[in-house]
Structure formats: C-alpha cells, structure tokens
Amino acid sequence: MAAIVRPRDGRMIGGVCAALARRFGTSATTMRVIFVASCLLPGPQFLLYLALWILLPAEKTATDAW
C-alpha cells in the first residue's frame, strides 16, 4: 500500500481531497463533493481536514531532492 501524499498539482486549498482521491481511485471533484456533503452532518469534518493538511506530507519534486 502506497503512502498518501498531498500532490503538487490538482489541489485547490491544501490538497487533502486530491490525495484521498488518488488513494481511493476517484476524481478529486468527487472527493470534494463528498467532503462538502459531509459538512452538512454534525461532526469534526473541518478539524479532520486541517489535521490531514498538517500531517500528510507534500509530494516531492525533482528540485526537492537536494
């Protein structure tokens, strides 16, 4: 199982939805719609998003290798 990383391309705010979409094999738009729909339910969705934004590493590029 590959590690989840926030991609450099295709992100809107923090790249969390794009990372989860890559992991589960869906489109980033689908994952964003699911997140927005989940915000209608009670729960800590925004806190979870912020935690994943902080905890998930950003994708490395060729220039980051140094």
Short mmCIF file of C-alpha atoms in Angstrom, two decimals, residues 5-53:
data_model
loop_
_atom_site.label_atom_id
_atom_site.label_comp_id
_atom_site.label_asym_id
_atom_site.label_seq_id
_atom_site.Cartn_x
_atom_site.Cartn_y
_atom_site.Cartn_z
CA VAL A 5 0.93 12.38 -0.06
CA ARG A 6 -0.59 15.72 -0.99
CA PRO A 7 0.01 16.26 -4.73
CA ARG A 8 1.61 19.41 -6.11
CA ASP A 9 -0.90 19.61 -8.98
CA GLY A 10 -4.68 19.34 -8.83
CA ARG A 11 -5.07 20.81 -5.37
CA MET A 12 -7.41 23.63 -4.50
CA ILE A 13 -6.68 24.51 -0.89
CA GLY A 14 -4.44 22.01 0.85
CA GLY A 15 -4.51 19.03 -1.45
CA VAL A 16 -6.17 16.73 1.07
CA CYS A 17 -9.12 15.83 -1.16
CA ALA A 18 -6.80 15.30 -4.14
CA ALA A 19 -4.60 12.99 -2.05
CA LEU A 20 -7.57 10.97 -0.84
CA ALA A 21 -8.96 10.80 -4.37
CA ARG A 22 -5.66 9.37 -5.64
CA ARG A 23 -5.61 6.83 -2.82
CA PHE A 24 -9.17 5.61 -3.41
CA GLY A 25 -9.09 5.86 -7.21
CA THR A 26 -11.75 8.53 -7.67
CA SER A 27 -11.67 12.03 -9.09
CA ALA A 28 -10.74 14.97 -6.89
CA THR A 29 -14.07 16.60 -7.73
CA THR A 30 -15.96 13.59 -6.40
CA MET A 31 -13.95 13.67 -3.18
CA ARG A 32 -14.61 17.41 -2.78
CA VAL A 33 -18.36 16.90 -3.26
CA ILE A 34 -18.31 14.13 -0.64
CA PHE A 35 -16.47 16.43 1.78
CA VAL A 36 -18.89 19.33 1.25
CA ALA A 37 -21.87 16.98 1.64
CA SER A 38 -20.37 15.58 4.85
CA CYS A 39 -20.19 19.11 6.25
CA LEU A 40 -23.98 19.08 6.41
CA LEU A 41 -23.74 16.36 9.04
CA PRO A 42 -22.64 17.03 12.61
CA GLY A 43 -19.03 16.20 13.29
CA PRO A 44 -15.45 17.44 13.19
CA GLN A 45 -15.00 17.49 9.39
CA PHE A 46 -13.09 20.77 9.29
CA LEU A 47 -10.82 19.71 12.13
CA LEU A 48 -10.11 16.42 10.36
CA TYR A 49 -9.31 18.29 7.13
CA LEU A 50 -6.93 20.62 8.99
CA ALA A 51 -5.26 17.69 10.75
CA LEU A 52 -4.73 15.85 7.46
CA TRP A 53 -3.40 19.04 5.87
#
